[in-house]
PDB file of C-alpha atoms in Angstrom:
ATOM      1  CA  UNK A   1      -6.631  28.528  -5.186  1.00  0.00           C
ATOM      2  CA  UNK A   2      -5.266  27.205  -8.470  1.00  0.00           C
ATOM      3  CA  UNK A   3      -1.620  26.326  -9.089  1.00  0.00           C
ATOM      4  CA  UNK A   4       0.104  25.178 -12.272  1.00  0.00           C
ATOM      5  CA  UNK A   5       3.386  23.300 -11.959  1.00  0.00           C
ATOM      6  CA  UNK A   6       5.537  22.313 -14.916  1.00  0.00           C
ATOM      7  CA  UNK A   7       8.999  20.742 -14.967  1.00  0.00           C
ATOM      8  CA  UNK A   8      11.197  18.656 -17.303  1.00  0.00           C
ATOM      9  CA  UNK A   9      11.438  14.912 -16.747  1.00  0.00           C
ATOM     10  CA  UNK A  10      12.844  12.566 -19.375  1.00  0.00           C
ATOM     11  CA  UNK A  11      10.802   9.601 -18.156  1.00  0.00           C
ATOM     12  CA  UNK A  12       7.244   9.128 -16.937  1.00  0.00           C
ATOM     13  CA  UNK A  13       7.508   7.076 -13.722  1.00  0.00           C
ATOM     14  CA  UNK A  14       4.109   5.846 -12.535  1.00  0.00           C
ATOM     15  CA  UNK A  15       4.705   2.214 -11.497  1.00  0.00           C
ATOM     16  CA  UNK A  16       5.195   2.497  -7.760  1.00  0.00           C
ATOM     17  CA  UNK A  17       6.244  -0.854  -6.198  1.00  0.00           C
ATOM     18  CA  UNK A  18       4.862  -2.859  -9.123  1.00  0.00           C
ATOM     19  CA  UNK A  19       4.793  -6.639  -8.674  1.00  0.00           C
ATOM     20  CA  UNK A  20       6.682  -8.712 -11.283  1.00  0.00           C
ATOM     21  CA  UNK A  21       6.418 -12.499 -11.433  1.00  0.00           C
ATOM     22  CA  UNK A  22       9.727 -14.300 -11.945  1.00  0.00           C
ATOM     23  CA  UNK A  23      11.432 -17.620 -11.539  1.00  0.00           C
ATOM     24  CA  UNK A  24      11.583 -17.239  -7.756  1.00  0.00           C
ATOM     25  CA  UNK A  25       8.085 -15.837  -7.329  1.00  0.00           C
ATOM     26  CA  UNK A  26       6.917 -12.248  -6.935  1.00  0.00           C
ATOM     27  CA  UNK A  27       9.313  -9.326  -6.665  1.00  0.00           C
ATOM     28  CA  UNK A  28       8.684  -5.613  -6.198  1.00  0.00           C
ATOM     29  CA  UNK A  29      10.400  -2.656  -7.782  1.00  0.00           C
ATOM     30  CA  UNK A  30       9.965   0.764  -9.344  1.00  0.00           C
ATOM     31  CA  UNK A  31       9.423   4.197  -7.856  1.00  0.00           C
ATOM     32  CA  UNK A  32       7.368   7.155  -9.102  1.00  0.00           C
ATOM     33  CA  UNK A  33       7.626  10.850  -9.897  1.00  0.00           C
ATOM     34  CA  UNK A  34       6.416  13.137  -7.118  1.00  0.00           C
ATOM     35  CA  UNK A  35       6.444  16.629  -5.722  1.00  0.00           C
ATOM     36  CA  UNK A  36       5.827  17.942  -2.240  1.00  0.00           C
ATOM     37  CA  UNK A  37       4.757  21.421  -1.161  1.00  0.00           C
ATOM     38  CA  UNK A  38       4.936  22.515   2.475  1.00  0.00           C
ATOM     39  CA  UNK A  39       3.063  25.682   3.484  1.00  0.00           C
ATOM     40  CA  UNK A  40       3.793  27.568   6.678  1.00  0.00           C
ATOM     41  CA  UNK A  41       0.649  27.584   8.859  1.00  0.00           C
ATOM     42  CA  UNK A  42       2.125  29.024  12.054  1.00  0.00           C
ATOM     43  CA  UNK A  43       5.442  30.851  12.171  1.00  0.00           C
ATOM     44  CA  UNK A  44       8.193  28.236  11.791  1.00  0.00           C
ATOM     45  CA  UNK A  45      11.685  29.154  12.950  1.00  0.00           C
ATOM     46  CA  UNK A  46      14.027  29.239   9.923  1.00  0.00           C
ATOM     47  CA  UNK A  47      11.374  28.396   7.316  1.00  0.00           C
ATOM     48  CA  UNK A  48      11.410  31.740   5.524  1.00  0.00           C
ATOM     49  CA  UNK A  49      15.213  31.471   5.191  1.00  0.00           C
ATOM     50  CA  UNK A  50      15.815  27.835   4.190  1.00  0.00           C
ATOM     51  CA  UNK A  51      12.325  26.446   3.620  1.00  0.00           C
ATOM     52  CA  UNK A  52      11.581  22.845   4.514  1.00  0.00           C
ATOM     53  CA  UNK A  53      15.301  22.157   4.895  1.00  0.00           C
ATOM     54  CA  UNK A  54      14.726  23.333   8.459  1.00  0.00           C
ATOM     55  CA  UNK A  55      12.772  20.108   8.991  1.00  0.00           C
ATOM     56  CA  UNK A  56      15.478  17.749   7.668  1.00  0.00           C
ATOM     57  CA  UNK A  57      17.366  15.943  10.417  1.00  0.00           C
ATOM     58  CA  UNK A  58      19.870  13.859   8.464  1.00  0.00           C
ATOM     59  CA  UNK A  59      22.548  13.433  11.116  1.00  0.00           C
ATOM     60  CA  UNK A  60      22.464  12.010  14.605  1.00  0.00           C
ATOM     61  CA  UNK A  61      19.642   9.893  15.927  1.00  0.00           C
ATOM     62  CA  UNK A  62      16.848   9.785  15.192  1.00  0.00           C
ATOM     63  CA  UNK A  63      16.812  10.973  11.583  1.00  0.00           C
ATOM     64  CA  UNK A  64      13.706  12.172   9.752  1.00  0.00           C
ATOM     65  CA  UNK A  65      11.650  15.305   9.171  1.00  0.00           C
ATOM     66  CA  UNK A  66      10.046  17.506  11.810  1.00  0.00           C
ATOM     67  CA  UNK A  67       9.929  21.100  12.977  1.00  0.00           C
ATOM     68  CA  UNK A  68      12.072  22.018  15.926  1.00  0.00           C
ATOM     69  CA  UNK A  69       9.605  23.748  18.233  1.00  0.00           C
ATOM     70  CA  UNK A  70       6.228  22.722  19.662  1.00  0.00           C
ATOM     71  CA  UNK A  71       3.375  24.675  18.113  1.00  0.00           C
ATOM     72  CA  UNK A  72       5.015  24.927  14.665  1.00  0.00           C
ATOM     73  CA  UNK A  73       2.749  23.542  11.940  1.00  0.00           C
ATOM     74  CA  UNK A  74       3.020  23.199   8.178  1.00  0.00           C
ATOM     75  CA  UNK A  75       0.487  22.036   5.581  1.00  0.00           C
ATOM     76  CA  UNK A  76       2.077  19.288   3.453  1.00  0.00           C
ATOM     77  CA  UNK A  77       0.765  18.496  -0.057  1.00  0.00           C
ATOM     78  CA  UNK A  78       2.099  15.341  -1.747  1.00  0.00           C
ATOM     79  CA  UNK A  79       1.363  14.701  -5.437  1.00  0.00           C
ATOM     80  CA  UNK A  80       2.265  11.173  -6.536  1.00  0.00           C
ATOM     81  CA  UNK A  81       2.279  10.223 -10.220  1.00  0.00           C
ATOM     82  CA  UNK A  82       1.274   6.606  -9.619  1.00  0.00           C
ATOM     83  CA  UNK A  83      -0.908   6.810  -6.504  1.00  0.00           C
ATOM     84  CA  UNK A  84      -2.784  10.117  -6.328  1.00  0.00           C
ATOM     85  CA  UNK A  85      -2.701  11.547  -9.852  1.00  0.00           C
ATOM     86  CA  UNK A  86      -4.688   8.718 -11.517  1.00  0.00           C
ATOM     87  CA  UNK A  87      -7.597   9.425  -9.140  1.00  0.00           C
ATOM     88  CA  UNK A  88      -7.303  13.197  -9.609  1.00  0.00           C
ATOM     89  CA  UNK A  89      -5.929  14.269  -6.217  1.00  0.00           C
ATOM     90  CA  UNK A  90      -2.977  15.457  -4.169  1.00  0.00           C
ATOM     91  CA  UNK A  91      -2.527  13.716  -0.811  1.00  0.00           C
ATOM     92  CA  UNK A  92      -3.048  16.114   2.090  1.00  0.00           C
ATOM     93  CA  UNK A  93      -0.934  15.866   5.226  1.00  0.00           C
ATOM     94  CA  UNK A  94       0.829  18.079   7.738  1.00  0.00           C
ATOM     95  CA  UNK A  95       4.081  18.476   9.608  1.00  0.00           C
ATOM     96  CA  UNK A  96       4.770  19.355  13.208  1.00  0.00           C
ATOM     97  CA  UNK A  97       7.203  18.612  16.003  1.00  0.00           C
ATOM     98  CA  UNK A  98       8.734  15.169  16.497  1.00  0.00           C
ATOM     99  CA  UNK A  99       6.449  12.888  18.490  1.00  0.00           C
ATOM    100  CA  UNK A 100       8.740   9.856  18.307  1.00  0.00           C
ATOM    101  CA  UNK A 101       6.715   7.912  15.763  1.00  0.00           C
ATOM    102  CA  UNK A 102       8.445   6.419  12.656  1.00  0.00           C
ATOM    103  CA  UNK A 103       7.701   9.403  10.405  1.00  0.00           C
ATOM    104  CA  UNK A 104       9.139  11.909  12.862  1.00  0.00           C
ATOM    105  CA  UNK A 105       6.959  14.967  12.440  1.00  0.00           C
ATOM    106  CA  UNK A 106       5.038  13.994   9.308  1.00  0.00           C
ATOM    107  CA  UNK A 107       1.386  13.171   9.748  1.00  0.00           C
ATOM    108  CA  UNK A 108      -1.725  12.536   7.670  1.00  0.00           C
ATOM    109  CA  UNK A 109      -4.885  14.622   7.564  1.00  0.00           C
ATOM    110  CA  UNK A 110      -8.132  12.996   8.776  1.00  0.00           C
ATOM    111  CA  UNK A 111      -9.684  10.719   6.160  1.00  0.00           C
ATOM    112  CA  UNK A 112      -8.471   8.000   3.806  1.00  0.00           C
ATOM    113  CA  UNK A 113      -5.970   8.278   0.963  1.00  0.00           C
ATOM    114  CA  UNK A 114      -6.527   7.528  -2.725  1.00  0.00           C
ATOM    115  CA  UNK A 115      -4.491   4.315  -2.516  1.00  0.00           C
ATOM    116  CA  UNK A 116      -3.812   1.194  -0.458  1.00  0.00           C
ATOM    117  CA  UNK A 117      -1.016  -1.341  -0.772  1.00  0.00           C
ATOM    118  CA  UNK A 118      -1.845  -4.294  -2.973  1.00  0.00           C
ATOM    119  CA  UNK A 119      -0.370  -7.171  -1.032  1.00  0.00           C
ATOM    120  CA  UNK A 120      -1.263 -10.262   0.940  1.00  0.00           C
ATOM    121  CA  UNK A 121      -1.186 -10.340   4.739  1.00  0.00           C
ATOM    122  CA  UNK A 122       2.385 -11.673   4.553  1.00  0.00           C
ATOM    123  CA  UNK A 123       3.428  -8.944   2.133  1.00  0.00           C
ATOM    124  CA  UNK A 124       5.164 -11.255  -0.322  1.00  0.00           C
ATOM    125  CA  UNK A 125       2.621 -11.305  -3.178  1.00  0.00           C
ATOM    126  CA  UNK A 126      -0.154  -9.152  -4.649  1.00  0.00           C
ATOM    127  CA  UNK A 127      -3.513  -9.495  -2.945  1.00  0.00           C
ATOM    128  CA  UNK A 128      -5.704  -8.367  -5.854  1.00  0.00           C
ATOM    129  CA  UNK A 129      -5.840  -8.412  -9.627  1.00  0.00           C
ATOM    130  CA  UNK A 130      -8.205  -7.066 -12.289  1.00  0.00           C
ATOM    131  CA  UNK A 131     -11.605  -8.703 -12.369  1.00  0.00           C
ATOM    132  CA  UNK A 132     -11.492  -8.679 -16.174  1.00  0.00           C
ATOM    133  CA  UNK A 133      -8.107  -8.110 -17.819  1.00  0.00           C
ATOM    134  CA  UNK A 134      -9.857  -7.497 -21.144  1.00  0.00           C
ATOM    135  CA  UNK A 135     -11.970  -4.633 -19.773  1.00  0.00           C
ATOM    136  CA  UNK A 136      -9.837  -2.773 -17.235  1.00  0.00           C
ATOM    137  CA  UNK A 137     -11.420   0.160 -15.409  1.00  0.00           C
ATOM    138  CA  UNK A 138      -9.723   3.447 -16.267  1.00  0.00           C
ATOM    139  CA  UNK A 139      -8.979   5.771 -13.321  1.00  0.00           C
ATOM    140  CA  UNK A 140     -10.540   9.217 -13.837  1.00  0.00           C
ATOM    141  CA  UNK A 141      -7.161  10.970 -14.113  1.00  0.00           C
ATOM    142  CA  UNK A 142      -5.372   8.479 -16.374  1.00  0.00           C
ATOM    143  CA  UNK A 143      -5.386   8.099 -20.158  1.00  0.00           C
ATOM    144  CA  UNK A 144      -6.922   4.894 -21.479  1.00  0.00           C
ATOM    145  CA  UNK A 145      -3.615   3.646 -22.891  1.00  0.00           C
ATOM    146  CA  UNK A 146      -2.184   3.494 -19.352  1.00  0.00           C
ATOM    147  CA  UNK A 147      -5.118   1.650 -17.760  1.00  0.00           C
ATOM    148  CA  UNK A 148      -3.114  -1.561 -17.228  1.00  0.00           C
ATOM    149  CA  UNK A 149      -0.725   0.325 -14.926  1.00  0.00           C
ATOM    150  CA  UNK A 150      -3.464   0.772 -12.329  1.00  0.00           C
ATOM    151  CA  UNK A 151      -5.949  -1.170 -10.222  1.00  0.00           C
ATOM    152  CA  UNK A 152      -9.210   0.521  -9.204  1.00  0.00           C
ATOM    153  CA  UNK A 153     -10.961  -0.862  -6.113  1.00  0.00           C
ATOM    154  CA  UNK A 154     -14.293  -1.426  -7.880  1.00  0.00           C
ATOM    155  CA  UNK A 155     -12.555  -3.541 -10.520  1.00  0.00           C
ATOM    156  CA  UNK A 156     -10.576  -6.101  -8.511  1.00  0.00           C
ATOM    157  CA  UNK A 157     -10.829  -9.686  -7.318  1.00  0.00           C
ATOM    158  CA  UNK A 158      -8.584 -11.445  -4.790  1.00  0.00           C
ATOM    159  CA  UNK A 159      -5.649 -13.424  -6.139  1.00  0.00           C
ATOM    160  CA  UNK A 160      -6.181 -17.129  -5.479  1.00  0.00           C
ATOM    161  CA  UNK A 161      -4.258 -20.343  -6.045  1.00  0.00           C
ATOM    162  CA  UNK A 162      -6.174 -21.191  -9.206  1.00  0.00           C
ATOM    163  CA  UNK A 163      -4.640 -18.223 -11.062  1.00  0.00           C
ATOM    164  CA  UNK A 164      -1.628 -19.040 -13.212  1.00  0.00           C
ATOM    165  CA  UNK A 165       1.084 -16.432 -13.803  1.00  0.00           C
ATOM    166  CA  UNK A 166       3.957 -16.440 -16.276  1.00  0.00           C
ATOM    167  CA  UNK A 167       7.422 -15.016 -15.911  1.00  0.00           C
ATOM    168  CA  UNK A 168       7.318 -11.284 -16.612  1.00  0.00           C
ATOM    169  CA  UNK A 169       3.665 -10.786 -15.634  1.00  0.00           C
ATOM    170  CA  UNK A 170       3.116  -7.553 -13.711  1.00  0.00           C
ATOM    171  CA  UNK A 171       0.446  -6.412 -11.258  1.00  0.00           C
ATOM    172  CA  UNK A 172       0.168  -2.842  -9.881  1.00  0.00           C
ATOM    173  CA  UNK A 173       1.536  -2.349  -6.392  1.00  0.00           C
ATOM    174  CA  UNK A 174      -1.454  -0.351  -5.146  1.00  0.00           C
ATOM    175  CA  UNK A 175      -5.239  -0.437  -5.312  1.00  0.00           C
ATOM    176  CA  UNK A 176      -6.651   3.008  -6.094  1.00  0.00           C
ATOM    177  CA  UNK A 177      -9.824   4.385  -4.545  1.00  0.00           C
ATOM    178  CA  UNK A 178     -11.785   7.590  -3.935  1.00  0.00           C
ATOM    179  CA  UNK A 179     -10.142   9.494  -1.047  1.00  0.00           C
ATOM    180  CA  UNK A 180     -12.243  10.845   1.804  1.00  0.00           C
ATOM    181  CA  UNK A 181     -12.193  13.611   4.394  1.00  0.00           C
ATOM    182  CA  UNK A 182      -9.356  16.115   4.410  1.00  0.00           C
ATOM    183  CA  UNK A 183      -7.174  13.693   2.423  1.00  0.00           C
ATOM    184  CA  UNK A 184      -9.412  14.679  -0.529  1.00  0.00           C
ATOM    185  CA  UNK A 185      -9.161  18.470  -0.131  1.00  0.00           C
ATOM    186  CA  UNK A 186      -6.829  19.023  -3.108  1.00  0.00           C
ATOM    187  CA  UNK A 187      -7.821  18.030  -6.620  1.00  0.00           C
ATOM    188  CA  UNK A 188      -5.204  17.693  -9.367  1.00  0.00           C
ATOM    189  CA  UNK A 189      -4.634  16.576 -12.915  1.00  0.00           C
ATOM    190  CA  UNK A 190      -1.148  15.793 -14.189  1.00  0.00           C
ATOM    191  CA  UNK A 191      -0.114  15.000 -17.758  1.00  0.00           C
ATOM    192  CA  UNK A 192       3.319  13.883 -18.962  1.00  0.00           C
ATOM    193  CA  UNK A 193       4.122  14.643 -22.603  1.00  0.00           C
ATOM    194  CA  UNK A 194       7.313  15.227 -24.583  1.00  0.00           C
ATOM    195  CA  UNK A 195       9.525  14.995 -21.516  1.00  0.00           C
ATOM    196  CA  UNK A 196       7.525  17.474 -19.434  1.00  0.00           C
ATOM    197  CA  UNK A 197       5.166  17.031 -16.492  1.00  0.00           C
ATOM    198  CA  UNK A 198       2.321  19.565 -16.279  1.00  0.00           C
ATOM    199  CA  UNK A 199       0.139  19.459 -13.149  1.00  0.00           C
ATOM    200  CA  UNK A 200      -2.759  21.734 -12.272  1.00  0.00           C
ATOM    201  CA  UNK A 201      -4.152  21.593  -8.751  1.00  0.00           C
ATOM    202  CA  UNK A 202      -6.942  23.357  -6.937  1.00  0.00           C
ATOM    203  CA  UNK A 203      -8.069  23.696  -3.319  1.00  0.00           C
ATOM    204  CA  UNK A 204     -10.612  25.789  -1.444  1.00  0.00           C
ATOM    205  CA  UNK A 205      -9.068  28.877   0.141  1.00  0.00           C
ATOM    206  CA  UNK A 206     -10.535  27.748   3.458  1.00  0.00           C
ATOM    207  CA  UNK A 207     -11.284  24.051   4.032  1.00  0.00           C
ATOM    208  CA  UNK A 208     -13.324  24.846   7.143  1.00  0.00           C
ATOM    209  CA  UNK A 209     -13.259  22.274   9.933  1.00  0.00           C
ATOM    210  CA  UNK A 210     -12.210  19.498   7.562  1.00  0.00           C
ATOM    211  CA  UNK A 211      -8.712  19.263   8.962  1.00  0.00           C
ATOM    212  CA  UNK A 212      -9.107  19.955  12.660  1.00  0.00           C
ATOM    213  CA  UNK A 213      -7.318  17.488  14.923  1.00  0.00           C
ATOM    214  CA  UNK A 214      -8.847  15.537  17.771  1.00  0.00           C
ATOM    215  CA  UNK A 215      -8.226  18.399  20.205  1.00  0.00           C
ATOM    216  CA  UNK A 216     -10.841  20.407  18.298  1.00  0.00           C
ATOM    217  CA  UNK A 217      -8.568  23.452  18.114  1.00  0.00           C
ATOM    218  CA  UNK A 218      -5.553  22.660  15.905  1.00  0.00           C
ATOM    219  CA  UNK A 219      -6.081  23.177  12.184  1.00  0.00           C
ATOM    220  CA  UNK A 220      -3.582  21.531   9.841  1.00  0.00           C
ATOM    221  CA  UNK A 221      -4.704  23.112   6.565  1.00  0.00           C
ATOM    222  CA  UNK A 222      -3.382  26.544   5.711  1.00  0.00           C
ATOM    223  CA  UNK A 223      -6.216  29.081   5.338  1.00  0.00           C
ATOM    224  CA  UNK A 224      -5.638  31.471   2.447  1.00  0.00           C
ATOM    225  CA  UNK A 225      -6.883  35.027   2.909  1.00  0.00           C
ATOM    226  CA  UNK A 226      -6.754  37.527   0.012  1.00  0.00           C
ATOM    227  CA  UNK A 227      -4.104  40.190   0.615  1.00  0.00           C
ATOM    228  CA  UNK A 228      -1.962  38.000   2.890  1.00  0.00           C
ATOM    229  CA  UNK A 229       1.500  36.536   2.158  1.00  0.00           C
ATOM    230  CA  UNK A 230       2.300  32.869   2.749  1.00  0.00           C
ATOM    231  CA  UNK A 231       5.597  31.009   2.539  1.00  0.00           C
ATOM    232  CA  UNK A 232       5.974  27.605   0.953  1.00  0.00           C
ATOM    233  CA  UNK A 233       8.757  25.194   0.045  1.00  0.00           C
ATOM    234  CA  UNK A 234       8.749  22.930  -3.010  1.00  0.00           C
ATOM    235  CA  UNK A 235      10.671  19.715  -3.724  1.00  0.00           C
ATOM    236  CA  UNK A 236      10.586  17.564  -6.875  1.00  0.00           C
ATOM    237  CA  UNK A 237      11.321  13.825  -6.829  1.00  0.00           C
ATOM    238  CA  UNK A 238      12.283  12.016 -10.023  1.00  0.00           C
ATOM    239  CA  UNK A 239      11.560   8.270  -9.824  1.00  0.00           C
ATOM    240  CA  UNK A 240      12.765   8.097  -6.244  1.00  0.00           C
ATOM    241  CA  UNK A 241      11.723   7.844  -2.605  1.00  0.00           C
ATOM    242  CA  UNK A 242      13.909  10.443  -0.905  1.00  0.00           C
ATOM    243  CA  UNK A 243      16.346  12.112  -3.317  1.00  0.00           C
ATOM    244  CA  UNK A 244      15.008  15.428  -4.526  1.00  0.00           C
ATOM    245  CA  UNK A 245      15.779  18.877  -5.810  1.00  0.00           C
ATOM    246  CA  UNK A 246      14.668  21.642  -3.487  1.00  0.00           C
ATOM    247  CA  UNK A 247      14.432  25.369  -3.078  1.00  0.00           C
ATOM    248  CA  UNK A 248      16.668  26.346  -0.160  1.00  0.00           C
ATOM    249  CA  UNK A 249      14.430  29.275   0.817  1.00  0.00           C
ATOM    250  CA  UNK A 250      10.821  29.736   1.759  1.00  0.00           C
ATOM    251  CA  UNK A 251       9.065  31.037  -1.369  1.00  0.00           C
ATOM    252  CA  UNK A 252       6.767  34.025  -0.648  1.00  0.00           C
ATOM    253  CA  UNK A 253       3.294  33.847  -2.161  1.00  0.00           C
ATOM    254  CA  UNK A 254       0.901  36.786  -1.933  1.00  0.00           C
ATOM    255  CA  UNK A 255      -2.756  36.225  -2.709  1.00  0.00           C
ATOM    256  CA  UNK A 256      -4.038  39.325  -4.486  1.00  0.00           C
ATOM    257  CA  UNK A 257      -7.204  40.881  -3.087  1.00  0.00           C
TER     258      UNK A 257
END
C-alpha cells in the first residue's frame, strides 16, 4: 500500500522538546507537526459515522482515547516530523478498549520506536550530545542542512561535567535510532517546502505475524485485501500535542483488485 498526503503548513516544526541552555540551566520547549491515521480492524461502533471521534472521551473521568466495547480494535499510524520522519518511518500502534493505563486505549505495537528521550535519569538536562559537532551524522530521512536538529544514536556521547555550554545553546530532545519489530512496519518520507508538507508512506498489505499480541491470536495491524473496503480517520496536528483538525466521519477506502 502506498499513500501520499499533502497539506498546507506555514511553518516546519521539527524540534520536539528541544533543550535550550539559559541563565537558570536547561529548559525544554517546542512541539512538532504530526498526523495520525486510525484504521478500523474489527467493526467499531460509531466509527463509520464519526471516525476516531468515537474514541475521544473529553468529559468526565477518566479522560483519554479508547473504543467503547471490548473486542474493538483499530490500527493507529503516527507520523511525527521530528521523531519518526528523519529516520524514514511512521510509528505503528493500535487502539482498543480502556484498560485503565495512562493512555486509556492507546497502545504500541511490539518492537522499539525510532526515538528515545534525550534526558538524564532526573529528567532535568540532556543526557547525550553529538560526538563531533563539526561532523554531525545525518538521519536518512533528513536534508543535510537540518542535521543539527537531530541526534542519531551512533553519533552521540554522554553529557558530562567537563562540557561547557553557553546561553542559547540547544540540544535535540530525542535520540533517533532504527526502529524494530512491528514499530518499523510503515516506511515514510516527508518533505516540507514552500509552506506545504508532502509525505509518502508505504506498508505491506499484510504484515503477517509481526503485530500479534501475547495471546497469539489478536492482530493489531489491519490486513488489506484487494477488493475490500476499509474505513479510516485522519487528524493533522500543527506544532502541537493534542489540538488537531479532524474528519468527523470514517473515510471509506476501497483497494482495487
